[in-house]
Short mmCIF file of C-alpha atoms and ligand atoms in Angstrom, two decimals:
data_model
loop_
_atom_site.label_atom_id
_atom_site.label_comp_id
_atom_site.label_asym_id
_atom_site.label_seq_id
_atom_site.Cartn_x
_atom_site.Cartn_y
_atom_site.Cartn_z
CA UNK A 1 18.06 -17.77 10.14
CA UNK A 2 16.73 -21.43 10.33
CA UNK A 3 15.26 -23.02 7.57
CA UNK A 4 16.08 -20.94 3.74
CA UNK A 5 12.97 -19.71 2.93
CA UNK A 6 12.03 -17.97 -0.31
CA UNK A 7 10.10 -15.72 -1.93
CA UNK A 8 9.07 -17.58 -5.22
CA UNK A 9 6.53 -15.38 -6.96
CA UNK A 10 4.96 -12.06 -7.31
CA UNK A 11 1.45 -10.83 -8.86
CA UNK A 12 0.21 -7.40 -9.49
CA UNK A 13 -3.08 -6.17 -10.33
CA UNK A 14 -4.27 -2.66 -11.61
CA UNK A 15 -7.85 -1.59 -12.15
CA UNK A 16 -8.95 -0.90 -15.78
CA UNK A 17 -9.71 3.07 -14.34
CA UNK A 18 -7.35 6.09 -14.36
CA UNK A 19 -8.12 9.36 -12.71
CA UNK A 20 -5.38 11.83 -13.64
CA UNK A 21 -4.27 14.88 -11.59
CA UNK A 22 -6.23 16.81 -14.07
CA UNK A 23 -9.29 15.23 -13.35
CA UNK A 24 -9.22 15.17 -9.72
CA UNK A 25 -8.17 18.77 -9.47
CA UNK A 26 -11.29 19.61 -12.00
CA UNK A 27 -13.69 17.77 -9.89
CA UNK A 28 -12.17 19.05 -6.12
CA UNK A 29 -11.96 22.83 -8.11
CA UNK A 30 -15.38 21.98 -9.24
CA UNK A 31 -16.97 21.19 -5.56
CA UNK A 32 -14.90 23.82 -3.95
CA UNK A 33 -16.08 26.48 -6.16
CA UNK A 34 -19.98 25.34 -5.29
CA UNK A 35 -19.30 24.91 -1.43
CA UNK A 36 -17.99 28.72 -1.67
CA UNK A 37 -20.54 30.48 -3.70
CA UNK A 38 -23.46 28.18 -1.53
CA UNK A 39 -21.98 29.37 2.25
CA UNK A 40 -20.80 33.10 0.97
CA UNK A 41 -22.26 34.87 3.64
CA UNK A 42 -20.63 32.15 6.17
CA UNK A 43 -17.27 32.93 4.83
CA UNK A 44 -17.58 36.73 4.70
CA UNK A 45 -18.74 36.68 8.79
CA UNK A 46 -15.79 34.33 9.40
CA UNK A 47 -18.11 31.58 10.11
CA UNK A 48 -16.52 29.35 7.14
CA UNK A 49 -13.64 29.05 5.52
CA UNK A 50 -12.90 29.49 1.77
CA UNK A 51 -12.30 26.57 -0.09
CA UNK A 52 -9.13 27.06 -1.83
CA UNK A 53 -8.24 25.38 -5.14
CA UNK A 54 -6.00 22.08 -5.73
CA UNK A 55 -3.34 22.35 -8.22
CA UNK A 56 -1.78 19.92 -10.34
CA UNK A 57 1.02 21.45 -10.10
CA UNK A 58 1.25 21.42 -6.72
CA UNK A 59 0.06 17.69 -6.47
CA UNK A 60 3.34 16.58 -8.63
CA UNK A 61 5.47 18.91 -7.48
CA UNK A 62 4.84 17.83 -3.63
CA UNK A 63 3.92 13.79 -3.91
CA UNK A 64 5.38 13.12 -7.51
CA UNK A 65 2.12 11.45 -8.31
CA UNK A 66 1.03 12.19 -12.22
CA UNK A 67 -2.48 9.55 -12.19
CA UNK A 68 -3.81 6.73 -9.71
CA UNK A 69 -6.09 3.81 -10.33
CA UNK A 70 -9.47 3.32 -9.43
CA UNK A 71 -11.44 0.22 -8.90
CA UNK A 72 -14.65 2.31 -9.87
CA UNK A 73 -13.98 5.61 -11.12
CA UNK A 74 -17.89 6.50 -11.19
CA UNK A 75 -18.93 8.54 -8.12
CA UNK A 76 -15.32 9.79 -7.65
CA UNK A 77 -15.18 13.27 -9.86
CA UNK A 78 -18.96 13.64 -9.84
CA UNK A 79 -19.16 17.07 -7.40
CA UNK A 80 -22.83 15.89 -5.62
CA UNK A 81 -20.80 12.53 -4.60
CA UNK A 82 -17.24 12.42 -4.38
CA UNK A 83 -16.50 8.96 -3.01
CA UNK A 84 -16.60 5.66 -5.26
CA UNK A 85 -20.05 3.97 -6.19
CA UNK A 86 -19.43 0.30 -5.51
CA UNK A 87 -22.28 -1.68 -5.97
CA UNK A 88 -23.56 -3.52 -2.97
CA UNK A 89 -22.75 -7.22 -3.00
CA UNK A 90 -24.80 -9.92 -1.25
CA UNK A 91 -23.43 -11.96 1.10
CA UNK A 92 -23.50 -15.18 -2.01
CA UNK A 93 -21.69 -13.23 -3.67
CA UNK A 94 -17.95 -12.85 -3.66
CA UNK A 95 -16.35 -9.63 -2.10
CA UNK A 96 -15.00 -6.91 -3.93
CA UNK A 97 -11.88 -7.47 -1.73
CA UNK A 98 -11.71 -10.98 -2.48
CA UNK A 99 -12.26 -10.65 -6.47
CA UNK A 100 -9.35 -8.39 -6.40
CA UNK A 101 -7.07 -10.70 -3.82
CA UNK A 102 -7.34 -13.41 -6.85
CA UNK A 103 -6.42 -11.81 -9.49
CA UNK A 104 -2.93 -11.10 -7.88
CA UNK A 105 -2.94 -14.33 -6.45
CA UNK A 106 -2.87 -16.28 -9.25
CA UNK A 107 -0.65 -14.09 -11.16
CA UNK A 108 1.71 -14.93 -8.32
CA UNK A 109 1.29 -18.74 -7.92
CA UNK A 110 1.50 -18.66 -11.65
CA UNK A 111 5.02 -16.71 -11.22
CA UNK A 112 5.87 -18.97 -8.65
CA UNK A 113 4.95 -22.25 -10.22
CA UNK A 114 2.21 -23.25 -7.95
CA UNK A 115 -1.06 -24.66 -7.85
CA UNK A 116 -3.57 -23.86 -4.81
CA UNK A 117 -2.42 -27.51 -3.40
CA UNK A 118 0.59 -26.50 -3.07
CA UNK A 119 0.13 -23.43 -0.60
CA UNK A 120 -1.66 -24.53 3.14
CA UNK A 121 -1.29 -20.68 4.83
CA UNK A 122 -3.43 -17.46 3.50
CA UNK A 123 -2.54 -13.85 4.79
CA UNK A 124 -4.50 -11.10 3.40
CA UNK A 125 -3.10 -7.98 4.72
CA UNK A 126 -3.91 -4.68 4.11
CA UNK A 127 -4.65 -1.15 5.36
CA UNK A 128 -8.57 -2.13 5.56
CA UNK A 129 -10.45 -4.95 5.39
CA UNK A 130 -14.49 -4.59 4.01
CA UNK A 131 -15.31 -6.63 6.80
CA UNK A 132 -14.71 -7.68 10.66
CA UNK A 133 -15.47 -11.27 9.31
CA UNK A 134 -15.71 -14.23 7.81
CA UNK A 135 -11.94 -13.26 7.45
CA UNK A 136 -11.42 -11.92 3.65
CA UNK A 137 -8.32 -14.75 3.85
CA UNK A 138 -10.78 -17.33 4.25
CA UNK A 139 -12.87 -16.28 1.03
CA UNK A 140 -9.58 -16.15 -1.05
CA UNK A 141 -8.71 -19.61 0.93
CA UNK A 142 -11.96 -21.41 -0.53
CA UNK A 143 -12.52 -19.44 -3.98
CA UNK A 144 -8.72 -21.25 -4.69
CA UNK A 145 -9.52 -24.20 -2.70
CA UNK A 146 -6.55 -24.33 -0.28
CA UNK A 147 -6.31 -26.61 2.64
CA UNK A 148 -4.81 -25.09 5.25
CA UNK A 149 -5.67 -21.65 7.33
CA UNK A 150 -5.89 -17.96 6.32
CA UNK A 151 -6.65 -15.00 8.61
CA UNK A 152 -6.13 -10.87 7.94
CA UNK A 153 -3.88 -8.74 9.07
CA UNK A 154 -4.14 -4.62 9.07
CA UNK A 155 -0.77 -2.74 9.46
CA UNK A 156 -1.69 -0.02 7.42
CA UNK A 157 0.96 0.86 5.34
CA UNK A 158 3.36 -1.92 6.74
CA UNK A 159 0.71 -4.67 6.27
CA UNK A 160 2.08 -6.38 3.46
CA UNK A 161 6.16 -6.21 4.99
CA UNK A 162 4.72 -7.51 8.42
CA UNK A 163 2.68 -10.38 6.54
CA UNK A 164 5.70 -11.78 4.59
CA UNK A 165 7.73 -11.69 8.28
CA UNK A 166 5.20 -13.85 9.73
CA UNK A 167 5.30 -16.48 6.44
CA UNK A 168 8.70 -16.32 6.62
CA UNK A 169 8.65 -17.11 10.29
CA UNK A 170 6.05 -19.64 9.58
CA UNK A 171 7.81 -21.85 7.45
CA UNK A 172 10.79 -21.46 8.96
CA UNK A 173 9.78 -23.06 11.78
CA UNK A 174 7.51 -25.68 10.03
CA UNK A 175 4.06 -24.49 10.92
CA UNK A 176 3.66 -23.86 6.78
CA UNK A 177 4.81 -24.82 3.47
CA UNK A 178 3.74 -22.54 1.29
CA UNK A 179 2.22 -19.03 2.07
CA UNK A 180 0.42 -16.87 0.10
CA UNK A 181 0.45 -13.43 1.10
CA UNK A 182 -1.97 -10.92 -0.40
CA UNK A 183 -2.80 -7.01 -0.74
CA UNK A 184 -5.87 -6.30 -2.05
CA UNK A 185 -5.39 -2.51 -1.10
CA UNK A 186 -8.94 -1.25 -2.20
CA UNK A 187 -8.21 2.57 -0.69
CA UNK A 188 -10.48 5.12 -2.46
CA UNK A 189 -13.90 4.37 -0.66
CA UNK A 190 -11.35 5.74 2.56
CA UNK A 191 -10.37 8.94 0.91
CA UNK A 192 -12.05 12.24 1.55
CA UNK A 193 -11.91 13.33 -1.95
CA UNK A 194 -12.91 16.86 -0.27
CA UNK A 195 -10.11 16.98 1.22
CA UNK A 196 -7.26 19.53 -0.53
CA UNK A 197 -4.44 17.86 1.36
CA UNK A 198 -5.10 14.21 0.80
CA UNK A 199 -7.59 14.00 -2.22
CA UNK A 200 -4.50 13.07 -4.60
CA UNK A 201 -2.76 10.43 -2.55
CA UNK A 202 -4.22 6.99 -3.04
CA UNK A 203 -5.22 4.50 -5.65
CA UNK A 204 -6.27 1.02 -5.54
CA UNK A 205 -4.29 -1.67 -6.56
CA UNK A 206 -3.67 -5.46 -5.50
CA UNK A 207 -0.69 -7.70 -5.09
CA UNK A 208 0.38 -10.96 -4.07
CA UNK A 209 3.50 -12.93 -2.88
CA UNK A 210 3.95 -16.66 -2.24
CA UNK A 211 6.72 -17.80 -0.01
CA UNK A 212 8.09 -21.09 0.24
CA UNK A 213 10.98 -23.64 1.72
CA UNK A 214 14.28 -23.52 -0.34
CA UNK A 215 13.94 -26.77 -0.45
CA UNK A 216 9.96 -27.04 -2.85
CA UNK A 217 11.26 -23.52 -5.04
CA UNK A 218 10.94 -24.36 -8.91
CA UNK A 219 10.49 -20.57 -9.75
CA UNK A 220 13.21 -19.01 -12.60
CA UNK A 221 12.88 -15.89 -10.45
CA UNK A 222 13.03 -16.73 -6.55
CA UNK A 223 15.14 -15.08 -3.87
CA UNK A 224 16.12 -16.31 -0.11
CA UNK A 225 15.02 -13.88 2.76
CA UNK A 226 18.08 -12.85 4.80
CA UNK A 227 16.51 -11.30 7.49
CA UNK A 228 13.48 -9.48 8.46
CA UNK A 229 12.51 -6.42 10.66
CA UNK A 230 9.63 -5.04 12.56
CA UNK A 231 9.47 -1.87 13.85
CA UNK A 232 6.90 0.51 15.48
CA UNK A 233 6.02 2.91 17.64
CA UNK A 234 2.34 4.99 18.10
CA UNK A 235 2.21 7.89 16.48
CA UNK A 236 -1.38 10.15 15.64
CA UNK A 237 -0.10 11.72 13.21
CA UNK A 238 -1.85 9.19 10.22
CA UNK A 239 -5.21 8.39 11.37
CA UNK A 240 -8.63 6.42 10.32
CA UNK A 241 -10.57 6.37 13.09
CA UNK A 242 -13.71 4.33 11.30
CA UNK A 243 -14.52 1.49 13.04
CA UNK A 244 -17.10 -0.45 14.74
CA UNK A 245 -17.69 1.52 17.70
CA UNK A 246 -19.41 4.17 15.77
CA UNK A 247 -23.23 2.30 16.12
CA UNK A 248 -22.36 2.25 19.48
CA UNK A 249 -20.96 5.89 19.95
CA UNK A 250 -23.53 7.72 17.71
CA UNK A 251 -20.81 8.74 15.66
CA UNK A 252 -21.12 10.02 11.72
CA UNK A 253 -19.58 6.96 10.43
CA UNK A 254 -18.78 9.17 7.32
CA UNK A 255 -17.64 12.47 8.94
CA UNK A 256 -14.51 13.65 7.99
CA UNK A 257 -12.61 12.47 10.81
CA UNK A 258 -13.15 8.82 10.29
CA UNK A 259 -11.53 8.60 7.02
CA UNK A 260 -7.56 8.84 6.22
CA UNK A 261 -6.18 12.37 7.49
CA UNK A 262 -2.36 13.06 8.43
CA UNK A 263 -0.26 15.46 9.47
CA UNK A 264 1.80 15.16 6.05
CA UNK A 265 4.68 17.59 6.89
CA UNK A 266 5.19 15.63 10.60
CA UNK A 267 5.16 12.54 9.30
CA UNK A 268 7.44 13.06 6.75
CA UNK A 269 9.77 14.38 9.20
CA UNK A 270 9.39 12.04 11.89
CA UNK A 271 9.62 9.03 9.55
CA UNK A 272 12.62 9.59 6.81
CA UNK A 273 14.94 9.34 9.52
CA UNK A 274 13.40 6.18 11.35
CA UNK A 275 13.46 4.78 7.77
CA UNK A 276 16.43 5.27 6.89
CA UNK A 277 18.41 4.65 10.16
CA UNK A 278 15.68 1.18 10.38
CA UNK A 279 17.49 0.42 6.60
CA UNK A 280 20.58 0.82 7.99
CA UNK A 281 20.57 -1.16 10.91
CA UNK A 282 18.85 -3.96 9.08
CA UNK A 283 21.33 -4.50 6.79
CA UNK A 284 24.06 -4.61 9.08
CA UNK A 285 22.31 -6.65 11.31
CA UNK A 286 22.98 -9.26 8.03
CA UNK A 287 26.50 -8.84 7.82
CA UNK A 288 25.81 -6.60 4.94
CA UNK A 289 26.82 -2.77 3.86
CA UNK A 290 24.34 -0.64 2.45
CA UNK A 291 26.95 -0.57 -0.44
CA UNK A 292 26.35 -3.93 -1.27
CA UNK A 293 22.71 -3.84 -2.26
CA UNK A 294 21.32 -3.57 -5.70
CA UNK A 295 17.94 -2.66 -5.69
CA UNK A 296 16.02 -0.99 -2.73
CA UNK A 297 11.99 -1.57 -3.53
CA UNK A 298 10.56 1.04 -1.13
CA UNK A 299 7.50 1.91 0.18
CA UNK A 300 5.96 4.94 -1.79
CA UNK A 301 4.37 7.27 -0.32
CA UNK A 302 5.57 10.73 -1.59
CA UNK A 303 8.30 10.87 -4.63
CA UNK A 304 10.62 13.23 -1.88
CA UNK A 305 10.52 10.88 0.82
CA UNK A 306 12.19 8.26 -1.31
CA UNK A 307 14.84 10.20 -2.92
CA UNK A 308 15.56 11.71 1.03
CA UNK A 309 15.61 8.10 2.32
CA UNK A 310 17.63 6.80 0.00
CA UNK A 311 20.32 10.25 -0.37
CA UNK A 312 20.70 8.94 3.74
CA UNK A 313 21.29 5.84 3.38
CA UNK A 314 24.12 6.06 0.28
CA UNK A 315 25.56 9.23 1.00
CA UNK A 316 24.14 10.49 -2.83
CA UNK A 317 21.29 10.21 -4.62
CA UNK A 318 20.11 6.38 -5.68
CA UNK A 319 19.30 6.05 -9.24
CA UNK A 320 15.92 5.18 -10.84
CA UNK A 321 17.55 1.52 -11.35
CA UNK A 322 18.58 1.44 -7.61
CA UNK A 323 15.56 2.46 -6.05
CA UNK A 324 12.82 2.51 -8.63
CA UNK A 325 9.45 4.56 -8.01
CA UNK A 326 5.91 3.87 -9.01
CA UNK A 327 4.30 6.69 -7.29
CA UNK A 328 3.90 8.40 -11.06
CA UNK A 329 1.60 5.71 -12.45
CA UNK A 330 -0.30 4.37 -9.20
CA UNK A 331 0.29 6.92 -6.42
CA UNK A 332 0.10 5.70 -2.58
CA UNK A 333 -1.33 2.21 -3.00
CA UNK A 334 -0.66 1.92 0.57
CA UNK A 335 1.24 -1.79 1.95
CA UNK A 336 1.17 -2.45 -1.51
CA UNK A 337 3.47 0.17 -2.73
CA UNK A 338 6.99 -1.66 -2.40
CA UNK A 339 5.32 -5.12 -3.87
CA UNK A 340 4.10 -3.19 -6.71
CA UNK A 341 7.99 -2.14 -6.90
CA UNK A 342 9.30 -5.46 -6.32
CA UNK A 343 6.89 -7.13 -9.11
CA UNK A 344 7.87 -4.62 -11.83
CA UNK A 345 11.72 -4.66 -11.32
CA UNK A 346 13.03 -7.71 -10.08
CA UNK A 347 13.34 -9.74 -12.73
CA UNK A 348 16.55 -8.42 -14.06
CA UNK A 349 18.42 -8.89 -11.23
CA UNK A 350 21.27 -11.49 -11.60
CA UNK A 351 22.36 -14.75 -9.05
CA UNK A 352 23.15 -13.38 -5.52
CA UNK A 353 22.38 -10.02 -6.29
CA UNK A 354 21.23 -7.86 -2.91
CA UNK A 355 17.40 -6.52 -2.46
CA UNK A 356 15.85 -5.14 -0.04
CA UNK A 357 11.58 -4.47 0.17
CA UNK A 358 10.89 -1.84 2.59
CA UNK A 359 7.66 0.08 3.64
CA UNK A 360 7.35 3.07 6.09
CA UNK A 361 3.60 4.48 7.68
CA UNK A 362 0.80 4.61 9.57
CA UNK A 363 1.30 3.39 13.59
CA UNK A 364 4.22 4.46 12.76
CA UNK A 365 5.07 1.27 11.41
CA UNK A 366 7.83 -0.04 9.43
CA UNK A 367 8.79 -3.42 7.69
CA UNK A 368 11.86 -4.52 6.45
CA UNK A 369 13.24 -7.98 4.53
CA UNK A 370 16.59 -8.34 2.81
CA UNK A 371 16.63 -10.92 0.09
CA UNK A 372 19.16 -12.61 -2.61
CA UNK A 373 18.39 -13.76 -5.52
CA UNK A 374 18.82 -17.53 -6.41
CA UNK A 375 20.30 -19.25 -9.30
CA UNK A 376 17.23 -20.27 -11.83
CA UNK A 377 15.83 -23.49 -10.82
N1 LIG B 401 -3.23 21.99 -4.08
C1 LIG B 401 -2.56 23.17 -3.95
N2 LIG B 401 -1.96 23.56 -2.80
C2 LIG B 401 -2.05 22.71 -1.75
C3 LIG B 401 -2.72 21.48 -1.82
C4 LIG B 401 -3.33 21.13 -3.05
N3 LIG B 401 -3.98 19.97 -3.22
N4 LIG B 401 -2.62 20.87 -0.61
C5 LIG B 401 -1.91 21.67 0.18
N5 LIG B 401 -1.57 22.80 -0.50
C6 LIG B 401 -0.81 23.95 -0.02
C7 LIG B 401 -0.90 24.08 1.49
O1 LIG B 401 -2.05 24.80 1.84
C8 LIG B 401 0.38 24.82 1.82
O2 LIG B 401 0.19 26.21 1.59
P1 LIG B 401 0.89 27.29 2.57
O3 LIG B 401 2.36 27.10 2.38
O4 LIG B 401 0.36 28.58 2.04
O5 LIG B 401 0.42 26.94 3.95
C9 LIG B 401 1.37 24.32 0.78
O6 LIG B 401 0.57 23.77 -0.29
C10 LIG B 401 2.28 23.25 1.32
O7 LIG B 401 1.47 22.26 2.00
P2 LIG B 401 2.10 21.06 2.80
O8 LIG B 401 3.12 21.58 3.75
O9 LIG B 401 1.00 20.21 3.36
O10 LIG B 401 2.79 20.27 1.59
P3 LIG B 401 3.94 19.26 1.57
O11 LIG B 401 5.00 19.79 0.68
O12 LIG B 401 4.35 18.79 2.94
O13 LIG B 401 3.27 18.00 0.83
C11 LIG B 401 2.32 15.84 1.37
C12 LIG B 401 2.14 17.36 1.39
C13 LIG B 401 2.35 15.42 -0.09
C14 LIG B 401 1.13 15.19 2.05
C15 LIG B 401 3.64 15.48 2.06
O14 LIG B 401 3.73 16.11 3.31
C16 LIG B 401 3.80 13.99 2.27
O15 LIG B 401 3.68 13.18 1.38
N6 LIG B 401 4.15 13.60 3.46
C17 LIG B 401 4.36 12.17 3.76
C18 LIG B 401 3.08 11.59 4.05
C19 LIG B 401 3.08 10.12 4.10
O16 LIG B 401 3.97 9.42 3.73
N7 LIG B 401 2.02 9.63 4.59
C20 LIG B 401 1.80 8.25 4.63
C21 LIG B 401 0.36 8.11 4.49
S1 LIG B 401 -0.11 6.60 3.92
C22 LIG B 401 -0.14 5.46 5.19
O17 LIG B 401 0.53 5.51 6.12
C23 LIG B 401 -1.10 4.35 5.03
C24 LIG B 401 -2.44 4.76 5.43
C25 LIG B 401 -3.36 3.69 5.04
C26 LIG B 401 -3.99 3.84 3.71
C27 LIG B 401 -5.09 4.82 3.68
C28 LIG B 401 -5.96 4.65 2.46
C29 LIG B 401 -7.01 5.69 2.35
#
């Protein structure tokens, strides 16, 4: 690697709203139970199929989620809706996307020790943007007033990974100073909460990351990227086929095939072994053992899927301290998942101690960087 470039700060934001399992399974129980009794005939000619119940117990017992944020929680249980009610914002107005791309932001310039005049690059990357454009970078870009460029990236679940491999890359070879990488991951208005397999997975959530040259780092808590890693390879099996074609195709833009729907069971096993052999590789491709890193902040998806990854990659099982999990409190956040990790258990980490942030999904996609953490400036 070039240039020793850093990551200098981290910033997490949560939405004031939790829905618990509880909840959700009340309200999907709730709708399931009406859609039954209203198309009984239906069912009993084989026309439609019963609605079966959720369970919490299934929910925690599968995905190890317990609760998930919401950025509004009205619309979501309410059986004659079941999909957020955001109000609509005119264009004068700032985005909901945006709004919640600054408050990470400036928790993590404030980590970081930065002011916007400081940072010249914005990536806001994500698994969906609210718009095609004005880029929601460029919002974030001018509410902060930084000079510089900004432009969006969608990876899905590797979106936030990828984007901190291309600011690394950036100002490693000079094109930036100081990047600010963000994740407003604003997922529920993409859910199909009348859906039994999926209803439970996501919550909303936003993070933020600024990178920066060795050389400008003031931070007390900064680490140096080792290496990075990009891998993917097209898989169907996680799909979200809304788009703009849809005017055009006189597609339902709402149907139930344009929002998030997976094949949970393939994807699991298809990608626990790419992870973990992807983990592998990357660390040796650092002149490192898997044996010498501390802390692995992993994607988090399902509660199982992290304890498998991990049990792969050490031979036994990792420890809460090892490879911590936030899946409990704020379920699939999507790209934001490891961040969220990394901002809430990196801090005790001591001087050239071994990290690594890792996230595994949709595309299939996955993103890897290996860091070490920096004496205090
Ligand atoms: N309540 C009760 N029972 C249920 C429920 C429910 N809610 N759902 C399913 N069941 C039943 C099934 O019907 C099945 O019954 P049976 O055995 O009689 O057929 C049984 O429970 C087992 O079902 P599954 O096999 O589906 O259950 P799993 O144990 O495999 O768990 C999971 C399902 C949790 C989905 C699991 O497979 C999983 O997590 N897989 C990994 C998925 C993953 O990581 N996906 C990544 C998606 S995120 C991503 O890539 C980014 C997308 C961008 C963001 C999108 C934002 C909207």
């Amino acid at each position: 690697m070039s240039k020793p470039v850093v990551i200098s700060g981290a910033g997490l934001w949560k939405p004031d709203h939790v829905i618990t399992n509880a909840e959700l399974v009340a309200a999907y129980n709730a709708y399931a139970d009406r859609f039954n009794a209203e198309n009984e005939a239906a069912i009993a000619a084989g026309d439609a199929a019963l609605m079966e119940h959720s369970s919490e117990g299934f929910i925690e017992k599968a995905s190890g989620i317990k609760q998930r944020y919401a950025y509004v929680k009205d619309g979501i249980l309410d059986v004659n809706r079941m999909r957020p009610r955001i109000p609509h914002r005119d264009e004068d107005e700032l985005s909901h996307q945006a709004e919640i791309a600054l408050h990470a932001a400036r928790a993590a310039m404030s980590a970081a020790r930065k002011t916007p005049a400081d940072i010249d690059m914005v990536i806001v990357s994500c698994a969906y943007t609210e718009r095609s454009y004005p880029a929601i970078a460029i919002e974030v870009q001018h509410a902060l007033g930084i000079q510089g460029f900004a432009f969006d990236m969608l990876v899905a679940c590797s979106a936030a990974t990828f984007a901190l491999q291309r600011a690394h890359d950036a100002i490693a070879a000079g094109s930036a100073r100081c990047v600010m990488v963000v994740n407003p991951e604003l997922t529920s208005p993409q859910v199909n909460y009348r859906d039994r397999d999926g209803h439970f997975i996501f919550g909303d959530v936003s993070t933020a990351v600024v990178l920066e040259s060795a050389q400008t780092c003031t931070a007390v808590h900064a680490y140096e990227i080792l290496g990075t890693q990009a891998l993917t390879s097209y898989s169907n099996n996680i799909r979200s086929n809304f788009g703009y074609l849809a005017y055009a195709e006189d597609v339902d833009p709402f149907c139930a095939a344009n929002l998030f729907h997976q094949e949970g069971r393939r994807v699991f096993k298809e990608v626990c072994p790419m992870a973990a052999e992807h983990l592998k590789s990357q660390v040796e491709a650092v002149g490192l053992e898997v044996d010498d890193v501390k802390r692995w902040w992993l994607h988090q998806a399902n509660l199982s899927m992290n304890l498998l990854i991990s049990k792969r990659l050490l031979g036994r099982d990792a420890s809460p301290e090892e490879a911590p999990i936030v899946l409990d409190e704020y379920a699939n956040t999507a790209s934001a998942g490891s961040i969220i990790a990394f901002c809430l258990h990196h801090e005790d980490l001591a001087e050239g101690d071994l990290g690594v942030i890792c996230s595994f999904g949709a595309g299939y996609s996955i993103g890897s960087l290996v860091v070490r953490k920096r004496a205090a400036a």
